[in-house]
Each structure stands twice: as structure tokens, then as C-alpha cells.
mmCIF file of C-alpha atoms and ligand atoms in Angstrom:
data_model
loop_
_atom_site.group_PDB
_atom_site.id
_atom_site.type_symbol
_atom_site.label_atom_id
_atom_site.label_comp_id
_atom_site.label_asym_id
_atom_site.label_seq_id
_atom_site.Cartn_x
_atom_site.Cartn_y
_atom_site.Cartn_z
ATOM 1 C CA MET A 1 0.000 0.000 0.000
ATOM 2 C CA LYS A 2 1.393 3.386 -1.015
ATOM 3 C CA ILE A 3 0.223 6.488 0.895
ATOM 4 C CA LEU A 4 1.059 9.956 -0.431
ATOM 5 C CA ILE A 5 1.120 12.771 2.128
ATOM 6 C CA LEU A 6 1.034 16.196 0.481
ATOM 7 C CA GLY A 7 2.227 19.018 2.747
ATOM 8 C CA ASN A 8 4.010 16.725 5.200
ATOM 9 C CA LEU A 9 6.771 19.194 6.167
ATOM 10 C CA GLY A 10 4.591 21.517 8.220
ATOM 11 C CA TYR A 11 3.333 21.542 11.781
ATOM 12 C CA ILE A 12 0.959 18.552 11.645
ATOM 13 C CA GLY A 13 2.683 16.454 8.968
ATOM 14 C CA PRO A 14 5.379 14.921 11.199
ATOM 15 C CA LEU A 15 2.737 13.614 13.614
ATOM 16 C CA VAL A 16 0.732 12.182 10.716
ATOM 17 C CA VAL A 17 3.801 10.408 9.365
ATOM 18 C CA GLU A 18 4.612 9.001 12.800
ATOM 19 C CA ARG A 19 1.067 7.703 13.244
ATOM 20 C CA LEU A 20 0.847 6.173 9.764
ATOM 21 C CA ARG A 21 4.220 4.491 10.136
ATOM 22 C CA LYS A 22 2.903 2.761 13.295
ATOM 23 C CA SER A 23 -0.482 1.858 11.807
ATOM 24 C CA TYR A 24 0.865 0.703 8.431
ATOM 25 C CA PRO A 25 4.377 -0.607 9.134
ATOM 26 C CA ASN A 26 4.681 -2.161 5.674
ATOM 27 C CA ALA A 27 3.184 0.694 3.673
ATOM 28 C CA ILE A 28 5.264 2.821 1.325
ATOM 29 C CA LEU A 29 4.934 6.305 2.793
ATOM 30 C CA VAL A 30 5.715 9.132 0.385
ATOM 31 C CA GLY A 31 5.981 12.795 1.395
ATOM 32 C CA PHE A 32 5.608 15.739 -0.995
ATOM 33 C CA ASP A 33 6.046 19.355 0.094
ATOM 34 C CA ILE A 34 7.316 22.669 -1.234
ATOM 35 C CA GLY A 35 9.383 23.002 1.931
ATOM 36 C CA TYR A 36 8.549 26.501 3.191
ATOM 37 C CA TYR A 37 9.209 25.421 6.794
ATOM 38 C CA ALA A 38 11.249 22.271 6.153
ATOM 39 C CA HIS A 39 14.379 23.659 7.807
ATOM 40 C CA ALA A 40 12.556 25.097 10.821
ATOM 41 C CA LEU A 41 12.880 22.112 13.110
ATOM 42 C CA THR A 42 12.097 22.258 16.807
ATOM 43 C CA THR A 43 13.391 18.872 17.817
ATOM 44 C CA ILE A 44 16.591 17.466 19.138
ATOM 45 C CA SER A 45 15.421 13.992 18.163
ATOM 46 C CA ARG A 46 15.414 12.266 14.762
ATOM 47 C CA LEU A 47 14.354 13.991 11.577
ATOM 48 C CA PRO A 48 10.649 13.087 11.178
ATOM 49 C CA GLU A 49 11.070 12.289 7.472
ATOM 50 C CA THR A 50 13.346 9.354 8.251
ATOM 51 C CA LEU A 51 10.093 7.483 8.912
ATOM 52 C CA LEU A 52 9.117 7.929 5.248
ATOM 53 C CA ASP A 53 10.223 5.794 2.329
ATOM 54 C CA VAL A 54 10.552 8.765 -0.008
ATOM 55 C CA GLN A 55 10.489 12.553 0.371
ATOM 56 C CA TYR A 56 9.843 14.737 -2.681
ATOM 57 C CA TYR A 57 10.178 18.517 -2.784
ATOM 58 C CA GLY A 58 7.726 20.134 -5.158
ATOM 59 C CA ASP A 59 4.687 22.308 -5.633
ATOM 60 C CA VAL A 60 1.139 20.904 -5.626
ATOM 61 C CA ARG A 61 0.324 23.548 -8.250
ATOM 62 C CA THR A 62 2.667 21.776 -10.678
ATOM 63 C CA PHE A 63 2.480 18.218 -9.394
ATOM 64 C CA PRO A 64 4.302 15.633 -11.554
ATOM 65 C CA GLU A 65 1.529 13.187 -12.542
ATOM 66 C CA ASP A 66 3.759 10.108 -12.401
ATOM 67 C CA LEU A 67 4.203 10.471 -8.661
ATOM 68 C CA MET A 68 0.572 9.411 -8.290
ATOM 69 C CA ASN A 69 1.237 5.991 -9.882
ATOM 70 C CA GLY A 70 0.365 3.167 -7.499
ATOM 71 C CA VAL A 71 -0.878 5.483 -4.755
ATOM 72 C CA VAL A 72 -3.756 3.977 -2.770
ATOM 73 C CA ALA A 73 -4.478 6.826 -0.335
ATOM 74 C CA VAL A 74 -3.774 10.557 -0.518
ATOM 75 C CA VAL A 75 -3.602 12.811 2.541
ATOM 76 C CA TYR A 76 -3.902 16.473 1.514
ATOM 77 C CA LEU A 77 -2.351 18.717 4.168
ATOM 78 C CA ALA A 78 -0.719 21.218 1.810
ATOM 79 C CA ALA A 79 -2.004 24.703 2.459
ATOM 80 C CA ILE A 80 -1.471 28.356 3.034
ATOM 81 C CA SER A 81 -2.707 27.472 6.402
ATOM 82 C CA ASN A 82 -4.193 30.288 8.435
ATOM 83 C CA ASP A 83 -6.201 33.507 8.255
ATOM 84 C CA PRO A 84 -3.358 36.064 8.304
ATOM 85 C CA MET A 85 -1.539 34.226 5.499
ATOM 86 C CA GLY A 86 -4.801 33.852 3.566
ATOM 87 C CA LYS A 87 -5.302 37.621 3.806
ATOM 88 C CA GLU A 88 -1.771 38.348 2.596
ATOM 89 C CA PHE A 89 -1.757 35.712 -0.164
ATOM 90 C CA GLU A 90 -5.401 35.394 -1.157
ATOM 91 C CA ASP A 91 -5.082 34.037 -4.715
ATOM 92 C CA ILE A 92 -2.347 31.602 -3.771
ATOM 93 C CA THR A 93 -4.492 30.395 -0.887
ATOM 94 C CA LEU A 94 -7.217 29.491 -3.371
ATOM 95 C CA ASP A 95 -4.712 27.877 -5.741
ATOM 96 C CA VAL A 96 -3.050 25.698 -3.112
ATOM 97 C CA ASN A 97 -5.886 24.941 -0.689
ATOM 98 C CA TYR A 98 -8.676 24.617 -3.243
ATOM 99 C CA ARG A 99 -7.813 24.315 -6.944
ATOM 100 C CA SER A 100 -4.796 22.046 -6.492
ATOM 101 C CA ALA A 101 -6.731 19.832 -4.079
ATOM 102 C CA ILE A 102 -9.443 19.336 -6.692
ATOM 103 C CA TYR A 103 -6.907 18.632 -9.429
ATOM 104 C CA LEU A 104 -5.070 16.119 -7.254
ATOM 105 C CA ALA A 105 -8.254 14.365 -6.136
ATOM 106 C CA LYS A 106 -9.228 13.877 -9.796
ATOM 107 C CA LEU A 107 -5.735 12.684 -10.660
ATOM 108 C CA ALA A 108 -5.722 10.247 -7.742
ATOM 109 C CA LYS A 109 -9.082 8.824 -8.788
ATOM 110 C CA ASN A 110 -7.989 8.451 -12.424
ATOM 111 C CA LYS A 111 -4.829 6.667 -11.318
ATOM 112 C CA GLY A 112 -6.843 4.167 -9.256
ATOM 113 C CA ALA A 113 -6.404 5.462 -5.695
ATOM 114 C CA LYS A 114 -9.053 4.409 -3.185
ATOM 115 C CA SER A 115 -9.233 7.288 -0.738
ATOM 116 C CA PHE A 116 -8.532 11.006 -0.510
ATOM 117 C CA ILE A 117 -8.337 12.752 2.851
ATOM 118 C CA PHE A 118 -8.664 16.522 2.854
ATOM 119 C CA ALA A 119 -7.582 18.581 5.880
ATOM 120 C CA SER A 120 -10.493 20.972 6.229
ATOM 121 C CA SER A 121 -11.318 23.262 9.120
ATOM 122 C CA CYS A 122 -14.109 24.192 11.518
ATOM 123 C CA SER A 123 -13.315 27.798 10.593
ATOM 124 C CA LEU A 124 -15.790 27.417 7.741
ATOM 125 C CA TYR A 125 -18.544 27.881 10.364
ATOM 126 C CA GLY A 126 -17.307 31.456 10.870
ATOM 127 C CA PHE A 127 -19.184 33.365 13.543
ATOM 128 C CA ALA A 128 -21.570 30.907 15.147
ATOM 129 C CA GLU A 129 -22.083 31.451 18.832
ATOM 130 C CA SER A 130 -25.735 30.505 19.085
ATOM 131 C CA GLY A 131 -25.501 26.791 19.670
ATOM 132 C CA LEU A 132 -23.323 24.012 18.392
ATOM 133 C CA ARG A 133 -22.646 23.752 14.663
ATOM 134 C CA ASN A 134 -23.013 20.308 13.156
ATOM 135 C CA GLU A 135 -22.286 19.043 9.654
ATOM 136 C CA ASN A 136 -25.719 20.173 8.415
ATOM 137 C CA SER A 137 -25.366 23.715 9.714
ATOM 138 C CA GLU A 138 -25.011 26.619 7.354
ATOM 139 C CA LEU A 139 -21.424 27.500 6.460
ATOM 140 C CA ASN A 140 -20.237 31.044 7.039
ATOM 141 C CA PRO A 141 -16.625 31.296 5.834
ATOM 142 C CA LEU A 142 -15.380 34.757 6.759
ATOM 143 C CA THR A 143 -11.799 34.649 5.544
ATOM 144 C CA ALA A 144 -9.938 33.697 2.373
ATOM 145 C CA TYR A 145 -8.591 30.660 4.249
ATOM 146 C CA ALA A 146 -12.062 29.498 5.329
ATOM 147 C CA LYS A 147 -13.438 30.187 1.842
ATOM 148 C CA SER A 148 -10.719 28.056 0.261
ATOM 149 C CA LYS A 149 -11.693 25.121 2.488
ATOM 150 C CA THR A 150 -15.397 25.623 1.766
ATOM 151 C CA CYS A 151 -14.848 25.713 -2.021
ATOM 152 C CA ALA A 152 -12.639 22.642 -1.841
ATOM 153 C CA GLU A 153 -15.237 20.650 0.079
ATOM 154 C CA GLN A 154 -17.971 21.639 -2.387
ATOM 155 C CA ASP A 155 -16.004 20.654 -5.468
ATOM 156 C CA LEU A 156 -14.571 17.482 -3.956
ATOM 157 C CA GLU A 157 -18.019 16.011 -3.388
ATOM 158 C CA PRO A 158 -18.880 15.113 -7.012
ATOM 159 C CA ILE A 159 -15.493 13.431 -7.491
ATOM 160 C CA ALA A 160 -16.176 10.720 -4.902
ATOM 161 C CA ASN A 161 -17.828 7.436 -5.781
ATOM 162 C CA ASP A 162 -18.168 3.926 -4.349
ATOM 163 C CA SER A 163 -14.591 3.028 -5.246
ATOM 164 C CA PHE A 164 -13.012 6.386 -4.377
ATOM 165 C CA SER A 165 -13.902 7.769 -0.972
ATOM 166 C CA ILE A 166 -13.276 11.376 0.003
ATOM 167 C CA THR A 167 -13.207 12.473 3.634
ATOM 168 C CA CYS A 168 -13.034 16.151 4.521
ATOM 169 C CA LEU A 169 -11.921 16.392 8.118
ATOM 170 C CA ARG A 170 -13.115 19.651 9.658
ATOM 171 C CA PHE A 171 -10.502 20.070 12.357
ATOM 172 C CA GLY A 172 -10.729 22.454 15.261
ATOM 173 C CA THR A 173 -7.733 24.670 16.054
ATOM 174 C CA ALA A 174 -4.657 22.508 16.453
ATOM 175 C CA CYS A 175 -2.411 22.474 19.486
ATOM 176 C CA GLY A 176 0.520 20.466 20.816
ATOM 177 C CA PHE A 177 4.246 20.051 20.420
ATOM 178 C CA SER A 178 5.582 19.069 17.011
ATOM 179 C CA PRO A 179 9.076 18.611 15.570
ATOM 180 C CA ARG A 180 8.029 21.625 13.448
ATOM 181 C CA LEU A 181 6.276 23.585 16.157
ATOM 182 C CA ARG A 182 4.361 26.738 15.222
ATOM 183 C CA LEU A 183 3.371 29.377 17.721
ATOM 184 C CA ASP A 184 0.663 31.123 15.686
ATOM 185 C CA LEU A 185 -1.948 28.947 17.384
ATOM 186 C CA VAL A 186 -3.799 30.037 20.478
ATOM 187 C CA LEU A 187 -2.818 27.383 23.030
ATOM 188 C CA ASN A 188 0.738 27.105 21.742
ATOM 189 C CA ASP A 189 1.062 30.886 22.037
ATOM 190 C CA PHE A 190 -0.265 30.879 25.602
ATOM 191 C CA VAL A 191 2.129 28.188 26.777
ATOM 192 C CA ALA A 192 5.119 29.805 25.058
ATOM 193 C CA ASN A 193 4.196 33.137 26.664
ATOM 194 C CA ALA A 194 3.705 31.553 30.068
ATOM 195 C CA ILE A 195 7.123 29.909 29.917
ATOM 196 C CA THR A 196 9.105 32.834 28.558
ATOM 197 C CA THR A 197 7.407 35.822 30.242
ATOM 198 C CA GLY A 198 5.218 34.467 33.045
ATOM 199 C CA LYS A 199 2.323 36.307 31.370
ATOM 200 C CA ILE A 200 -0.416 35.338 28.956
ATOM 201 C CA LYS A 201 -1.469 38.236 26.772
ATOM 202 C CA ILE A 202 -4.906 37.512 25.312
ATOM 203 C CA LEU A 203 -5.258 39.616 22.165
ATOM 204 C CA SER A 204 -9.083 39.489 22.254
ATOM 205 C CA ASP A 205 -11.547 40.007 25.105
ATOM 206 C CA GLY A 206 -11.172 36.284 25.801
ATOM 207 C CA LYS A 207 -14.768 35.456 24.936
ATOM 208 C CA PRO A 208 -14.518 33.870 21.470
ATOM 209 C CA TRP A 209 -15.248 30.154 21.325
ATOM 210 C CA ARG A 210 -12.737 27.795 19.754
ATOM 211 C CA PRO A 211 -12.872 24.034 19.426
ATOM 212 C CA LEU A 212 -9.349 22.713 19.915
ATOM 213 C CA ILE A 213 -7.742 19.416 19.019
ATOM 214 C CA HIS A 214 -4.338 17.962 19.773
ATOM 215 C CA ILE A 215 -2.224 17.151 16.719
ATOM 216 C CA LYS A 216 -1.863 13.506 17.815
ATOM 217 C CA ASP A 217 -5.646 13.231 17.727
ATOM 218 C CA MET A 218 -5.710 14.862 14.276
ATOM 219 C CA ALA A 219 -3.295 12.187 13.091
ATOM 220 C CA ARG A 220 -5.549 9.467 14.555
ATOM 221 C CA ALA A 221 -8.526 10.875 12.633
ATOM 222 C CA ILE A 222 -6.505 10.834 9.396
ATOM 223 C CA ASP A 223 -5.591 7.215 10.088
ATOM 224 C CA TRP A 224 -9.306 6.430 10.484
ATOM 225 C CA ALA A 225 -10.240 8.252 7.280
ATOM 226 C CA ILE A 226 -7.687 6.333 5.193
ATOM 227 C CA SER A 227 -9.436 3.050 5.841
ATOM 228 C CA ARG A 228 -12.989 4.390 6.171
ATOM 229 C CA ARG A 229 -15.451 2.392 4.088
ATOM 230 C CA VAL A 230 -18.081 4.154 1.998
ATOM 231 C CA ASN A 231 -20.840 2.362 3.897
ATOM 232 C CA ASN A 232 -19.634 4.263 6.980
ATOM 233 C CA GLY A 233 -20.537 7.857 6.139
ATOM 234 C CA GLY A 234 -20.951 7.726 2.350
ATOM 235 C CA SER A 235 -18.537 8.112 -0.564
ATOM 236 C CA CYS A 236 -17.917 11.774 0.303
ATOM 237 C CA LEU A 237 -18.044 12.733 3.953
ATOM 238 C CA SER A 238 -17.423 16.119 5.552
ATOM 239 C CA ILE A 239 -17.123 15.615 9.267
ATOM 240 C CA ASN A 240 -16.241 17.682 12.328
ATOM 241 C CA ILE A 241 -13.153 16.287 14.024
ATOM 242 C CA GLY A 242 -12.707 17.028 17.685
ATOM 243 C CA SER A 243 -14.476 16.442 20.944
ATOM 244 C CA ASN A 244 -17.561 18.041 22.489
ATOM 245 C CA GLU A 245 -15.535 18.601 25.659
ATOM 246 C CA TRP A 246 -12.984 20.685 23.737
ATOM 247 C CA ASN A 247 -15.168 23.696 22.878
ATOM 248 C CA TYR A 248 -13.446 26.392 24.948
ATOM 249 C CA GLN A 249 -13.616 30.112 25.336
ATOM 250 C CA VAL A 250 -10.170 31.573 24.803
ATOM 251 C CA LYS A 251 -9.959 32.828 28.404
ATOM 252 C CA GLU A 252 -10.686 29.285 29.676
ATOM 253 C CA LEU A 253 -7.651 28.042 27.754
ATOM 254 C CA ALA A 254 -5.519 30.602 29.568
ATOM 255 C CA GLU A 255 -6.933 29.429 32.921
ATOM 256 C CA VAL A 256 -5.930 25.825 32.194
ATOM 257 C CA VAL A 257 -2.408 26.928 31.245
ATOM 258 C CA LYS A 258 -2.234 28.752 34.565
ATOM 259 C CA LEU A 259 -3.282 25.597 36.418
ATOM 260 C CA VAL A 260 -0.399 23.646 34.873
ATOM 261 C CA ILE A 261 2.197 26.434 34.908
ATOM 262 C CA PRO A 262 1.640 28.341 38.166
ATOM 263 C CA ASN A 263 2.381 32.021 38.859
ATOM 264 C CA VAL A 264 1.265 33.136 35.429
ATOM 265 C CA ASP A 265 -0.545 36.459 34.985
ATOM 266 C CA ILE A 266 -3.416 36.549 32.532
ATOM 267 C CA ASN A 267 -3.824 39.819 30.717
ATOM 268 C CA ILE A 268 -7.083 40.294 28.781
ATOM 269 C CA ASN A 269 -7.388 43.051 26.179
ATOM 270 C CA HIS A 270 -10.813 44.547 27.041
ATOM 271 C CA ASN A 271 -10.384 47.390 24.563
ATOM 272 C CA THR A 272 -10.238 45.298 21.435
ATOM 273 C CA ALA A 273 -13.061 44.847 18.929
ATOM 274 C CA SER A 274 -14.652 41.447 19.456
ATOM 275 C CA ASP A 275 -13.174 38.632 17.380
ATOM 276 C CA LYS A 276 -15.465 37.740 14.489
ATOM 277 C CA ARG A 277 -14.288 34.155 14.477
ATOM 278 C CA SER A 278 -16.137 32.365 17.220
ATOM 279 C CA TYR A 279 -17.814 28.995 16.934
ATOM 280 C CA GLN A 280 -18.883 26.032 19.004
ATOM 281 C CA VAL A 281 -18.963 22.736 17.185
ATOM 282 C CA ASP A 282 -20.852 19.483 17.607
ATOM 283 C CA PHE A 283 -18.584 16.445 17.234
ATOM 284 C CA SER A 284 -21.280 13.817 17.853
ATOM 285 C CA LEU A 285 -21.155 12.383 14.338
ATOM 286 C CA PHE A 286 -17.454 11.588 14.675
ATOM 287 C CA GLU A 287 -18.087 9.975 18.079
ATOM 288 C CA SER A 288 -20.811 7.794 16.591
ATOM 289 C CA ILE A 289 -19.088 6.614 13.420
ATOM 290 C CA ALA A 290 -15.483 6.411 14.623
ATOM 291 C CA PRO A 291 -15.763 5.489 18.318
ATOM 292 C CA ASP A 292 -12.248 4.006 18.423
ATOM 293 C CA PHE A 293 -10.652 7.168 17.041
ATOM 294 C CA ILE A 294 -12.184 9.975 19.096
ATOM 295 C CA PRO A 295 -9.701 12.383 20.703
ATOM 296 C CA LYS A 296 -7.830 11.058 23.727
ATOM 297 C CA VAL A 297 -5.461 13.836 24.777
ATOM 298 C CA SER A 298 -6.776 16.070 27.573
ATOM 299 C CA LEU A 299 -6.234 19.825 27.594
ATOM 300 C CA GLU A 300 -3.941 19.563 30.609
ATOM 301 C CA GLU A 301 -1.897 16.906 28.829
ATOM 302 C CA ALA A 302 -1.680 19.172 25.790
ATOM 303 C CA VAL A 303 -0.322 22.009 27.948
ATOM 304 C CA LYS A 304 2.199 19.689 29.639
ATOM 305 C CA ASP A 305 3.263 18.323 26.244
ATOM 306 C CA LEU A 306 3.938 21.859 24.989
ATOM 307 C CA GLN A 307 5.704 22.807 28.192
ATOM 308 C CA SER A 308 8.021 19.804 28.155
ATOM 309 C CA GLY A 309 8.645 20.128 24.411
ATOM 310 C CA LEU A 310 9.584 23.802 24.688
ATOM 311 C CA GLU A 311 11.799 23.071 27.692
ATOM 312 C CA SER A 312 13.508 20.214 25.829
ATOM 313 C CA ILE A 313 14.725 22.663 23.164
ATOM 314 C CA GLY A 314 15.645 25.332 25.728
ATOM 315 C CA PHE A 315 13.050 27.716 24.346
ATOM 316 C CA SER A 316 13.444 31.231 25.759
ATOM 317 C CA ASP A 317 12.445 33.699 23.024
ATOM 318 C CA SER A 318 9.889 35.978 24.674
ATOM 319 C CA ASN A 319 9.633 37.892 21.375
ATOM 320 C CA PHE A 320 8.505 34.813 19.469
ATOM 321 C CA ARG A 321 5.472 36.611 17.969
ATOM 322 C CA SER A 322 8.002 38.390 15.734
ATOM 323 C CA SER A 323 9.904 35.196 14.966
ATOM 324 C CA ASN A 324 9.765 32.592 12.220
ATOM 325 C CA LEU A 325 7.741 30.309 14.466
ATOM 326 C CA MET A 326 4.833 32.372 13.127
ATOM 327 C CA ARG A 327 4.286 30.978 9.651
ATOM 328 C CA ILE A 328 3.481 34.306 8.038
ATOM 329 C CA ASN A 329 6.804 35.726 9.215
ATOM 330 C CA MET A 330 8.627 32.831 7.615
ATOM 331 C CA LEU A 331 6.936 33.325 4.247
ATOM 332 C CA LYS A 332 7.581 37.067 4.368
ATOM 333 C CA GLU A 333 11.224 36.489 5.211
ATOM 334 C CA HIS A 334 11.611 34.055 2.305
ATOM 335 C CA LYS A 335 10.129 36.753 0.039
ATOM 336 C CA ARG A 336 12.173 39.601 1.503
ATOM 337 C CA ASN A 337 15.357 37.666 0.893
ATOM 338 C CA GLY A 338 14.377 36.863 -2.690
ATOM 339 C CA ARG A 339 14.003 33.153 -2.009
ATOM 340 C CA LEU A 340 10.297 33.137 -2.948
ATOM 341 C CA ASN A 341 8.681 35.164 -5.733
ATOM 342 C CA GLU A 342 5.245 36.842 -5.694
ATOM 343 C CA GLN A 343 3.602 33.480 -6.412
ATOM 344 C CA LEU A 344 5.424 31.905 -3.456
ATOM 345 C CA GLU A 345 7.491 29.766 -5.809
ATOM 346 C CA TRP A 346 11.143 29.150 -5.040
ATOM 347 C CA VAL A 347 13.361 31.398 -7.130
HETATM 348 N N1 LIG B 1 -3.074 23.987 12.376
HETATM 349 C C1 LIG B 1 -4.393 24.060 12.535
HETATM 350 O O1 LIG B 1 -4.927 24.602 13.523
HETATM 351 C C2 LIG B 1 -5.328 23.451 11.530
HETATM 352 C C3 LIG B 1 -6.653 23.362 11.842
HETATM 353 C C4 LIG B 1 -7.516 22.882 10.903
HETATM 354 C C5 LIG B 1 -7.026 22.450 9.676
HETATM 355 N N2 LIG B 1 -5.711 22.533 9.401
HETATM 356 C C6 LIG B 1 -5.238 22.107 8.083
HETATM 357 O O2 LIG B 1 -4.345 21.025 8.231
HETATM 358 C C7 LIG B 1 -3.346 21.082 7.211
HETATM 359 C C8 LIG B 1 -1.964 21.040 7.837
HETATM 360 O O3 LIG B 1 -1.862 22.127 8.740
HETATM 361 P P1 LIG B 1 -0.472 22.576 9.342
HETATM 362 O O4 LIG B 1 -0.796 23.307 10.594
HETATM 363 O O5 LIG B 1 0.490 21.443 9.373
HETATM 364 O O6 LIG B 1 -0.018 23.645 8.235
HETATM 365 P P2 LIG B 1 1.476 24.099 7.843
HETATM 366 O O7 LIG B 1 1.342 25.429 7.206
HETATM 367 O O8 LIG B 1 2.359 23.989 9.020
HETATM 368 O O9 LIG B 1 1.893 23.015 6.780
HETATM 369 C C9 LIG B 1 1.404 23.049 5.478
HETATM 370 C C10 LIG B 1 2.474 22.501 4.564
HETATM 371 O O10 LIG B 1 2.035 22.676 3.218
HETATM 372 C C11 LIG B 1 3.163 23.016 2.462
HETATM 373 N N3 LIG B 1 2.756 23.712 1.250
HETATM 374 C C12 LIG B 1 2.242 24.958 1.153
HETATM 375 N N4 LIG B 1 2.069 25.268 -0.139
HETATM 376 C C13 LIG B 1 2.474 24.206 -0.866
HETATM 377 C C14 LIG B 1 2.549 23.935 -2.253
HETATM 378 N N5 LIG B 1 2.192 24.843 -3.166
HETATM 379 N N6 LIG B 1 3.007 22.742 -2.661
HETATM 380 C C15 LIG B 1 3.399 21.797 -1.746
HETATM 381 N N7 LIG B 1 3.374 22.009 -0.422
HETATM 382 C C16 LIG B 1 2.897 23.206 0.015
HETATM 383 C C17 LIG B 1 4.009 23.891 3.363
HETATM 384 O O11 LIG B 1 5.369 23.917 2.963
HETATM 385 C C18 LIG B 1 3.811 23.225 4.711
HETATM 386 O O12 LIG B 1 4.834 22.304 4.986
HETATM 387 C C19 LIG B 1 -3.615 22.355 6.429
HETATM 388 O O13 LIG B 1 -4.375 22.033 5.293
HETATM 389 C C20 LIG B 1 -4.432 23.182 7.364
HETATM 390 O O14 LIG B 1 -5.263 24.095 6.674
HETATM 391 C C21 LIG B 1 -4.834 23.015 10.299
#
């Protein structure tokens, strides 16, 4: 069995590779990534890609068709992967997150693959505070990033059939330590701030709702989706991935960090305009159709995992919000130094 993981050299990819290597010890695991963050490792352990059989460097926008030969399952992680980057690089966000995903799903199907797993996002629910959003709720994508995921889901649906399943996993906001850690994520930011400054600076009024999920649990869901049968959810399934216990208000996340890392001050910005992105999500469908794969990591464990990971690399940069651990800073630095052109292609 050959599994192709597109976008494996980011924050979540290394955990996905680790999980798939354990679940499919004899599979041929192939990685493909443009490599924007490939060098930005935050581990003193082995290079995550040594668990793969092959690593390719390339662009999903110009994917070499032959690399799809013999592939049985495709995991599509490649993305311009958050709202600030989507705002800065709107057209490229649509090209990478949406158009290339559709092209590659069609290619995979034509080449005889059996399943396509698309990393979608709960952010397509937008502002949705009145009650839990389930898979039948109206979508309200507010940003270029969320729109790219919404368009991709819509156009993936007609490609699926009984012999080619498509699963769009609508993940909550990721958290947890990774060999390619990123700190542009709310819980990761809070823990890094707590460790380096003893303070958590909440940029909003703390009231927005966010469903969170640990990256190990995201990898477990991808594992499930690879072998999902079409009689369990249909040939194309869009499904919320997370846990009903993990819908948190941002200020609650800060409180849990403070429980694990004592003597931390929490500073809430009461003067800011309220955050338009706020949503609570219903994960009951996932619980019912994938009971063995529902999230396991607790929020306290996630905080401890981040704390020990950051300590293991001697992390002490209190100015990390200006550093390359924020993905947008990395892309801008590549551009500023002439390494990437306007289209975010390597020069
Ligand atoms: N991190 C989260 O909170 C979260 C939540 C929900 C969904 N997701 C989705 O999960 C996926 C993985 O997220 P992540 O946090 O690891 O993102 P990431 O930005 O860390 O990794 C994405 C990877 O895609 C690669 N990539 C970008 N453009 C490419 C191109 N043109 N060709 C080939 N590779 C390209 C990048 O180099 C990077 O390694 C993304 O699709 C993201 O939208 C993430």
C-alpha cells in the first residue's frame, strides 16, 4: 500500500507520518512538500522524514503526474494554512488549498487510488455562537482561508464514488508540540508566553469560542479516514473532528495553562473589537461513526506536552510573535530575501 502525504513538512505532517508508520508498518509512505518550513525544526530527536520511504520537494500547483502511480491513499495537508496568510496571499491560498486539491483528487481517482483525505477546518462555520454547529449547519466562511476550504469541500463532493472515498476532516484549532512547532496557534502561544514571560497576553476580550484538538488526535482521525469504508458515512463525507468537551472560550484556555504552569498572569485586552471568528462545534457524528478514534489527549496533557517540548529545546524567546515560528513571518522572510517570488514559488 502506497500512501502519499502532500504538505508533510509543516506543523501537523510529522505527527501524521509518525502515526501512519505505526499503523501501516509495511506501507510505502511518500511525502511531498514545497518546503517553506522544512528547515525550521524544533526537535533534538530524529528527523521526522526518516520514517518515510521517499520525500519529494515540489509544488502541488505543478504536481508531476507520475508520482501518483500506485498510490492507494492521498492525505492532503498542503495549504497556506491560516487567516493572516490567507489575507496576505489570497489568490495563492485558493490555488493551493482549493484548486490544487481538486486537481489532485481527480488525478488520484484516475490513477486508481481508493481514498482522498482533505484537511479541512471548523473555521468554515465562521461566527456561530448561538448553539453548536453540526455538519448540516449553514457555512459562514469569513476569511480567504475558510473560503478556500469551503470551495474545496464543495467541489470534492462530485469526485467521490463507491470506489473512491473522500473524507473532509473539519478540524478544530490545532495544538501540541511538534518537531516543526508553530506558535501562531492560540494554546501554543499561551504556553510559550507563560514559559518565557510568566504572562499570557490575550489579544481578544477572551470570549470567542474555539474548538481545539491535539495534533496527535488529528493524526488518529486521518488514520481512520484512510481506511474508512463508503458504507460508513458515504462516498464523500465532511465531518467535524474534535471532541464536544474541547469547545473552549479563549480565556478558559488561559486558565488551564495557569493551572499547569503556576504564577502566570493573565492579561485580557478589554479594549479590542470582538473577534469575528467564534464557533462552538458538535462532534457527535465523529463519536458515533469512529468510536475508536475519538480524541484522547486532555487539555492539561496538551499544555504539559507543549511545556516539556519547549523546555527540551531550551526555548526562551519571549519575542517569538516576531519570529519565524509564526508561519506568516517565515513566508515574508523568504520573500524579503528573494528566495520566494510573488507566487510563493522558489526562485
Ligand atoms: N493547524 C491548525 O490549527 C489546523 C486546523 C484545521 C485544519 N488545518 C489544516 O491542516 C493542514 C496542515 O496544517 P499545518 O498546521 O500542518 O499547516 P502548515 O502550514 O504547518 O503546513 C502546510 C504545509 O504545506 C506546504 N505547502 C504549502 N504550499 C504548498 C505547495 N504549493 N506545494 C506543496 N506544499 C505546500 C508547506 O510547505 C507546509 O509544509 C492544512 O491544510 C491546514 O489548513 C490546520
